[in-house]
mmCIF file with all atom_site columns, C-alpha atoms in Angstrom:
data_model
loop_
_atom_site.group_PDB
_atom_site.id
_atom_site.type_symbol
_atom_site.label_atom_id
_atom_site.label_alt_id
_atom_site.label_comp_id
_atom_site.label_asym_id
_atom_site.label_entity_id
_atom_site.label_seq_id
_atom_site.pdbx_PDB_ins_code
_atom_site.Cartn_x
_atom_site.Cartn_y
_atom_site.Cartn_z
_atom_site.occupancy
_atom_site.B_iso_or_equiv
_atom_site.pdbx_formal_charge
_atom_site.auth_seq_id
_atom_site.auth_comp_id
_atom_site.auth_asym_id
_atom_site.auth_atom_id
_atom_site.pdbx_PDB_model_num
ATOM 1   C CA . GLN C 1 1   ? 17.237 -37.393 -109.729 1.00 86.00 ? 577 GLN C CA 1
ATOM 2   C CA . VAL C 1 2   ? 20.007 -36.890 -107.174 1.00 92.00 ? 578 VAL C CA 1
ATOM 3   C CA . GLN C 1 3   ? 19.915 -34.540 -104.218 1.00 96.00 ? 579 GLN C CA 1
ATOM 4   C CA . LEU C 1 4   ? 23.250 -33.360 -102.843 1.00 97.00 ? 580 LEU C CA 1
ATOM 5   C CA . VAL C 1 5   ? 23.793 -31.621 -99.514  1.00 97.00 ? 581 VAL C CA 1
ATOM 6   C CA . GLU C 1 6   ? 27.223 -30.288 -98.570  1.00 97.00 ? 582 GLU C CA 1
ATOM 7   C CA . SER C 1 7   ? 28.442 -29.608 -95.063  1.00 97.00 ? 583 SER C CA 1
ATOM 8   C CA . GLY C 1 8   ? 31.669 -28.926 -93.208  1.00 97.00 ? 584 GLY C CA 1
ATOM 9   C CA . GLY C 1 9   ? 32.625 -25.510 -94.501  1.00 97.00 ? 585 GLY C CA 1
ATOM 10  C CA . GLY C 1 10  ? 33.660 -22.674 -92.241  1.00 97.00 ? 586 GLY C CA 1
ATOM 11  C CA . LEU C 1 11  ? 36.359 -20.215 -91.260  1.00 98.00 ? 587 LEU C CA 1
ATOM 12  C CA . VAL C 1 12  ? 39.875 -21.514 -90.672  1.00 98.00 ? 588 VAL C CA 1
ATOM 13  C CA . GLN C 1 13  ? 43.320 -19.976 -90.378  1.00 98.00 ? 589 GLN C CA 1
ATOM 14  C CA . ALA C 1 14  ? 45.956 -20.552 -93.028  1.00 98.00 ? 590 ALA C CA 1
ATOM 15  C CA . GLY C 1 15  ? 47.665 -23.890 -92.478  1.00 98.00 ? 591 GLY C CA 1
ATOM 16  C CA . GLY C 1 16  ? 44.562 -25.398 -90.932  1.00 98.00 ? 592 GLY C CA 1
ATOM 17  C CA . SER C 1 17  ? 42.310 -28.217 -92.089  1.00 98.00 ? 593 SER C CA 1
ATOM 18  C CA . LEU C 1 18  ? 38.669 -28.790 -92.926  1.00 98.00 ? 594 LEU C CA 1
ATOM 19  C CA . ARG C 1 19  ? 36.703 -31.829 -94.039  1.00 98.00 ? 595 ARG C CA 1
ATOM 20  C CA . LEU C 1 20  ? 33.791 -31.331 -96.384  1.00 98.00 ? 596 LEU C CA 1
ATOM 21  C CA . SER C 1 21  ? 31.020 -33.887 -96.737  1.00 98.00 ? 597 SER C CA 1
ATOM 22  C CA . CYS C 1 22  ? 28.379 -34.312 -99.413  1.00 98.00 ? 598 CYS C CA 1
ATOM 23  C CA . ALA C 1 23  ? 25.393 -36.510 -98.630  1.00 97.00 ? 599 ALA C CA 1
ATOM 24  C CA . ALA C 1 24  ? 23.628 -37.879 -101.690 1.00 96.00 ? 600 ALA C CA 1
ATOM 25  C CA . SER C 1 25  ? 20.124 -39.285 -101.988 1.00 91.00 ? 601 SER C CA 1
ATOM 26  C CA . GLY C 1 26  ? 17.588 -40.174 -104.617 1.00 83.00 ? 602 GLY C CA 1
ATOM 27  C CA . SER C 1 27  ? 19.550 -42.448 -106.899 1.00 80.00 ? 603 SER C CA 1
ATOM 28  C CA . ILE C 1 28  ? 22.293 -45.051 -106.902 1.00 88.00 ? 604 ILE C CA 1
ATOM 29  C CA . PHE C 1 29  ? 25.307 -43.105 -105.656 1.00 91.00 ? 605 PHE C CA 1
ATOM 30  C CA . SER C 1 30  ? 27.869 -45.634 -106.821 1.00 91.00 ? 606 SER C CA 1
ATOM 31  C CA . MET C 1 31  ? 26.887 -45.150 -110.471 1.00 93.00 ? 607 MET C CA 1
ATOM 32  C CA . TYR C 1 32  ? 27.989 -41.519 -110.514 1.00 95.00 ? 608 TYR C CA 1
ATOM 33  C CA . ILE C 1 33  ? 31.299 -39.832 -111.058 1.00 97.00 ? 609 ILE C CA 1
ATOM 34  C CA . MET C 1 34  ? 31.596 -37.415 -108.145 1.00 98.00 ? 610 MET C CA 1
ATOM 35  C CA . GLY C 1 35  ? 33.496 -34.191 -107.867 1.00 98.00 ? 611 GLY C CA 1
ATOM 36  C CA . TRP C 1 36  ? 34.212 -31.119 -105.806 1.00 98.00 ? 612 TRP C CA 1
ATOM 37  C CA . TYR C 1 37  ? 34.231 -27.746 -107.522 1.00 98.00 ? 613 TYR C CA 1
ATOM 38  C CA . ARG C 1 38  ? 34.820 -24.302 -106.118 1.00 98.00 ? 614 ARG C CA 1
ATOM 39  C CA . GLN C 1 39  ? 34.024 -20.766 -107.104 1.00 98.00 ? 615 GLN C CA 1
ATOM 40  C CA . ALA C 1 40  ? 35.761 -17.736 -105.684 1.00 97.00 ? 616 ALA C CA 1
ATOM 41  C CA . PRO C 1 41  ? 34.271 -14.226 -106.002 1.00 92.00 ? 617 PRO C CA 1
ATOM 42  C CA . GLY C 1 42  ? 34.709 -12.899 -109.519 1.00 95.00 ? 618 GLY C CA 1
ATOM 43  C CA . LYS C 1 43  ? 36.080 -16.187 -110.812 1.00 96.00 ? 619 LYS C CA 1
ATOM 44  C CA . GLN C 1 44  ? 34.712 -19.108 -112.769 1.00 97.00 ? 620 GLN C CA 1
ATOM 45  C CA . ARG C 1 45  ? 33.788 -22.353 -111.102 1.00 97.00 ? 621 ARG C CA 1
ATOM 46  C CA . GLU C 1 46  ? 36.703 -24.780 -111.259 1.00 98.00 ? 622 GLU C CA 1
ATOM 47  C CA . LEU C 1 47  ? 37.204 -28.472 -110.663 1.00 98.00 ? 623 LEU C CA 1
ATOM 48  C CA . VAL C 1 48  ? 39.056 -29.191 -107.428 1.00 98.00 ? 624 VAL C CA 1
ATOM 49  C CA . ALA C 1 49  ? 38.984 -32.997 -107.417 1.00 98.00 ? 625 ALA C CA 1
ATOM 50  C CA . GLY C 1 50  ? 37.046 -35.838 -108.964 1.00 98.00 ? 626 GLY C CA 1
ATOM 51  C CA . ILE C 1 51  ? 36.567 -39.508 -108.181 1.00 98.00 ? 627 ILE C CA 1
ATOM 52  C CA . SER C 1 52  ? 35.182 -42.313 -110.298 1.00 96.00 ? 628 SER C CA 1
ATOM 53  C CA . SER C 1 53  ? 32.742 -44.929 -109.114 1.00 90.00 ? 629 SER C CA 1
ATOM 54  C CA . GLY C 1 54  ? 35.698 -47.273 -108.747 1.00 89.00 ? 630 GLY C CA 1
ATOM 55  C CA . GLY C 1 55  ? 37.707 -44.844 -106.652 1.00 91.00 ? 631 GLY C CA 1
ATOM 56  C CA . SER C 1 56  ? 40.187 -43.410 -109.168 1.00 96.00 ? 632 SER C CA 1
ATOM 57  C CA . SER C 1 57  ? 40.813 -39.762 -108.376 1.00 97.00 ? 633 SER C CA 1
ATOM 58  C CA . ASN C 1 58  ? 42.256 -36.667 -109.998 1.00 98.00 ? 634 ASN C CA 1
ATOM 59  C CA . TYR C 1 59  ? 43.135 -33.233 -108.620 1.00 98.00 ? 635 TYR C CA 1
ATOM 60  C CA . ALA C 1 60  ? 43.719 -29.697 -109.741 1.00 98.00 ? 636 ALA C CA 1
ATOM 61  C CA . ASP C 1 61  ? 47.418 -28.868 -109.615 1.00 98.00 ? 637 ASP C CA 1
ATOM 62  C CA . SER C 1 62  ? 46.747 -26.166 -107.028 1.00 97.00 ? 638 SER C CA 1
ATOM 63  C CA . VAL C 1 63  ? 45.485 -28.674 -104.452 1.00 98.00 ? 639 VAL C CA 1
ATOM 64  C CA . LYS C 1 64  ? 47.605 -31.762 -105.150 1.00 97.00 ? 640 LYS C CA 1
ATOM 65  C CA . ASP C 1 65  ? 49.288 -33.161 -102.037 1.00 96.00 ? 641 ASP C CA 1
ATOM 66  C CA . ARG C 1 66  ? 47.022 -31.017 -99.815  1.00 98.00 ? 642 ARG C CA 1
ATOM 67  C CA . PHE C 1 67  ? 43.495 -32.237 -100.562 1.00 98.00 ? 643 PHE C CA 1
ATOM 68  C CA . THR C 1 68  ? 42.142 -35.783 -100.633 1.00 98.00 ? 644 THR C CA 1
ATOM 69  C CA . ILE C 1 69  ? 38.846 -36.813 -102.187 1.00 98.00 ? 645 ILE C CA 1
ATOM 70  C CA . SER C 1 70  ? 37.128 -40.003 -101.101 1.00 98.00 ? 646 SER C CA 1
ATOM 71  C CA . ARG C 1 71  ? 33.741 -41.651 -101.277 1.00 97.00 ? 647 ARG C CA 1
ATOM 72  C CA . ASP C 1 72  ? 31.739 -44.098 -99.219  1.00 95.00 ? 648 ASP C CA 1
ATOM 73  C CA . ASN C 1 73  ? 29.333 -45.792 -101.598 1.00 94.00 ? 649 ASN C CA 1
ATOM 74  C CA . ALA C 1 74  ? 27.587 -47.664 -98.792  1.00 93.00 ? 650 ALA C CA 1
ATOM 75  C CA . GLN C 1 75  ? 26.786 -44.357 -97.060  1.00 94.00 ? 651 GLN C CA 1
ATOM 76  C CA . SER C 1 76  ? 26.242 -42.419 -100.318 1.00 95.00 ? 652 SER C CA 1
ATOM 77  C CA . THR C 1 77  ? 28.666 -39.777 -99.125  1.00 97.00 ? 653 THR C CA 1
ATOM 78  C CA . LEU C 1 78  ? 31.487 -37.871 -100.754 1.00 98.00 ? 654 LEU C CA 1
ATOM 79  C CA . TYR C 1 79  ? 34.325 -36.285 -98.780  1.00 98.00 ? 655 TYR C CA 1
ATOM 80  C CA . LEU C 1 80  ? 37.054 -33.740 -99.302  1.00 98.00 ? 656 LEU C CA 1
ATOM 81  C CA . GLN C 1 81  ? 39.821 -33.585 -96.734  1.00 98.00 ? 657 GLN C CA 1
ATOM 82  C CA . MET C 1 82  ? 41.580 -30.248 -97.039  1.00 98.00 ? 658 MET C CA 1
ATOM 83  C CA . ASN C 1 83  ? 44.928 -29.745 -95.297  1.00 98.00 ? 659 ASN C CA 1
ATOM 84  C CA . SER C 1 84  ? 47.459 -26.929 -95.319  1.00 98.00 ? 660 SER C CA 1
ATOM 85  C CA . LEU C 1 85  ? 44.771 -24.502 -96.369  1.00 98.00 ? 661 LEU C CA 1
ATOM 86  C CA . LYS C 1 86  ? 45.755 -21.234 -98.002  1.00 98.00 ? 662 LYS C CA 1
ATOM 87  C CA . PRO C 1 87  ? 43.861 -17.946 -98.341  1.00 97.00 ? 663 PRO C CA 1
ATOM 88  C CA . GLU C 1 88  ? 43.536 -18.635 -102.065 1.00 97.00 ? 664 GLU C CA 1
ATOM 89  C CA . ASP C 1 89  ? 41.450 -21.723 -101.215 1.00 98.00 ? 665 ASP C CA 1
ATOM 90  C CA . THR C 1 90  ? 38.685 -19.376 -100.071 1.00 98.00 ? 666 THR C CA 1
ATOM 91  C CA . ALA C 1 91  ? 35.593 -20.111 -102.162 1.00 98.00 ? 667 ALA C CA 1
ATOM 92  C CA . VAL C 1 92  ? 32.180 -21.692 -102.190 1.00 98.00 ? 668 VAL C CA 1
ATOM 93  C CA . TYR C 1 93  ? 32.676 -25.425 -102.610 1.00 98.00 ? 669 TYR C CA 1
ATOM 94  C CA . TYR C 1 94  ? 30.123 -27.424 -104.572 1.00 98.00 ? 670 TYR C CA 1
ATOM 95  C CA . CYS C 1 95  ? 29.502 -31.145 -104.780 1.00 98.00 ? 671 CYS C CA 1
ATOM 96  C CA . ASN C 1 96  ? 28.737 -32.568 -108.217 1.00 98.00 ? 672 ASN C CA 1
ATOM 97  C CA . ALA C 1 97  ? 27.347 -35.872 -109.452 1.00 97.00 ? 673 ALA C CA 1
ATOM 98  C CA . TYR C 1 98  ? 27.699 -36.843 -113.104 1.00 96.00 ? 674 TYR C CA 1
ATOM 99  C CA . ARG C 1 99  ? 26.662 -39.831 -115.139 1.00 95.00 ? 675 ARG C CA 1
ATOM 100 C CA . LEU C 1 100 ? 26.427 -40.545 -118.861 1.00 94.00 ? 676 LEU C CA 1
ATOM 101 C CA . TYR C 1 101 ? 23.839 -43.252 -119.458 1.00 92.00 ? 677 TYR C CA 1
ATOM 102 C CA . ARG C 1 102 ? 22.458 -44.300 -122.822 1.00 95.00 ? 678 ARG C CA 1
ATOM 103 C CA . GLY C 1 103 ? 23.629 -41.031 -124.356 1.00 95.00 ? 679 GLY C CA 1
ATOM 104 C CA . ILE C 1 104 ? 21.955 -38.870 -121.716 1.00 95.00 ? 680 ILE C CA 1
ATOM 105 C CA . LYS C 1 105 ? 24.004 -36.736 -119.367 1.00 96.00 ? 681 LYS C CA 1
ATOM 106 C CA . TYR C 1 106 ? 22.850 -36.550 -115.766 1.00 95.00 ? 682 TYR C CA 1
ATOM 107 C CA . ASN C 1 107 ? 24.481 -33.685 -113.894 1.00 96.00 ? 683 ASN C CA 1
ATOM 108 C CA . TYR C 1 108 ? 23.537 -32.537 -110.391 1.00 97.00 ? 684 TYR C CA 1
ATOM 109 C CA . TRP C 1 109 ? 24.857 -29.862 -108.003 1.00 98.00 ? 685 TRP C CA 1
ATOM 110 C CA . GLY C 1 110 ? 24.617 -29.215 -104.322 1.00 97.00 ? 686 GLY C CA 1
ATOM 111 C CA . GLN C 1 111 ? 23.852 -25.787 -102.877 1.00 97.00 ? 687 GLN C CA 1
ATOM 112 C CA . GLY C 1 112 ? 27.472 -25.140 -101.891 1.00 97.00 ? 688 GLY C CA 1
ATOM 113 C CA . THR C 1 113 ? 29.328 -24.585 -98.646  1.00 98.00 ? 689 THR C CA 1
ATOM 114 C CA . GLN C 1 114 ? 31.523 -21.577 -97.884  1.00 98.00 ? 690 GLN C CA 1
ATOM 115 C CA . VAL C 1 115 ? 35.181 -22.098 -97.019  1.00 98.00 ? 691 VAL C CA 1
ATOM 116 C CA . THR C 1 116 ? 37.076 -19.054 -95.802  1.00 98.00 ? 692 THR C CA 1
ATOM 117 C CA . VAL C 1 117 ? 40.796 -19.193 -95.049  1.00 98.00 ? 693 VAL C CA 1
ATOM 118 C CA . SER C 1 118 ? 42.239 -16.251 -93.158  1.00 97.00 ? 694 SER C CA 1
ATOM 119 C CA . SER C 1 119 ? 45.884 -15.234 -93.413  1.00 93.00 ? 695 SER C CA 1
#
């Protein structure tokens, strides 16, 4: 079992920056693939960025060159640095932990943190 707690969301003007954090507990953080997802009103939840246990990352095209995902395995914490924010980045951002082990999928979500970008 993994517990995930996001923080760092808020209201920011377009062009500004925010840094989201996700504190994990309850299991071995380094074994999990971690990701940030977001869900805007009336839209499906989408992957923003993911990072493997070894640090390889991938990004949605809409956030490439603006967002950076990172992880600190020693502190069991996931980060998302968001720069040059746009109004269309407004959404609830969720932290996700995923692991496939012996054919069993382990998938956990945080409660989400609201990011609002004003124009």
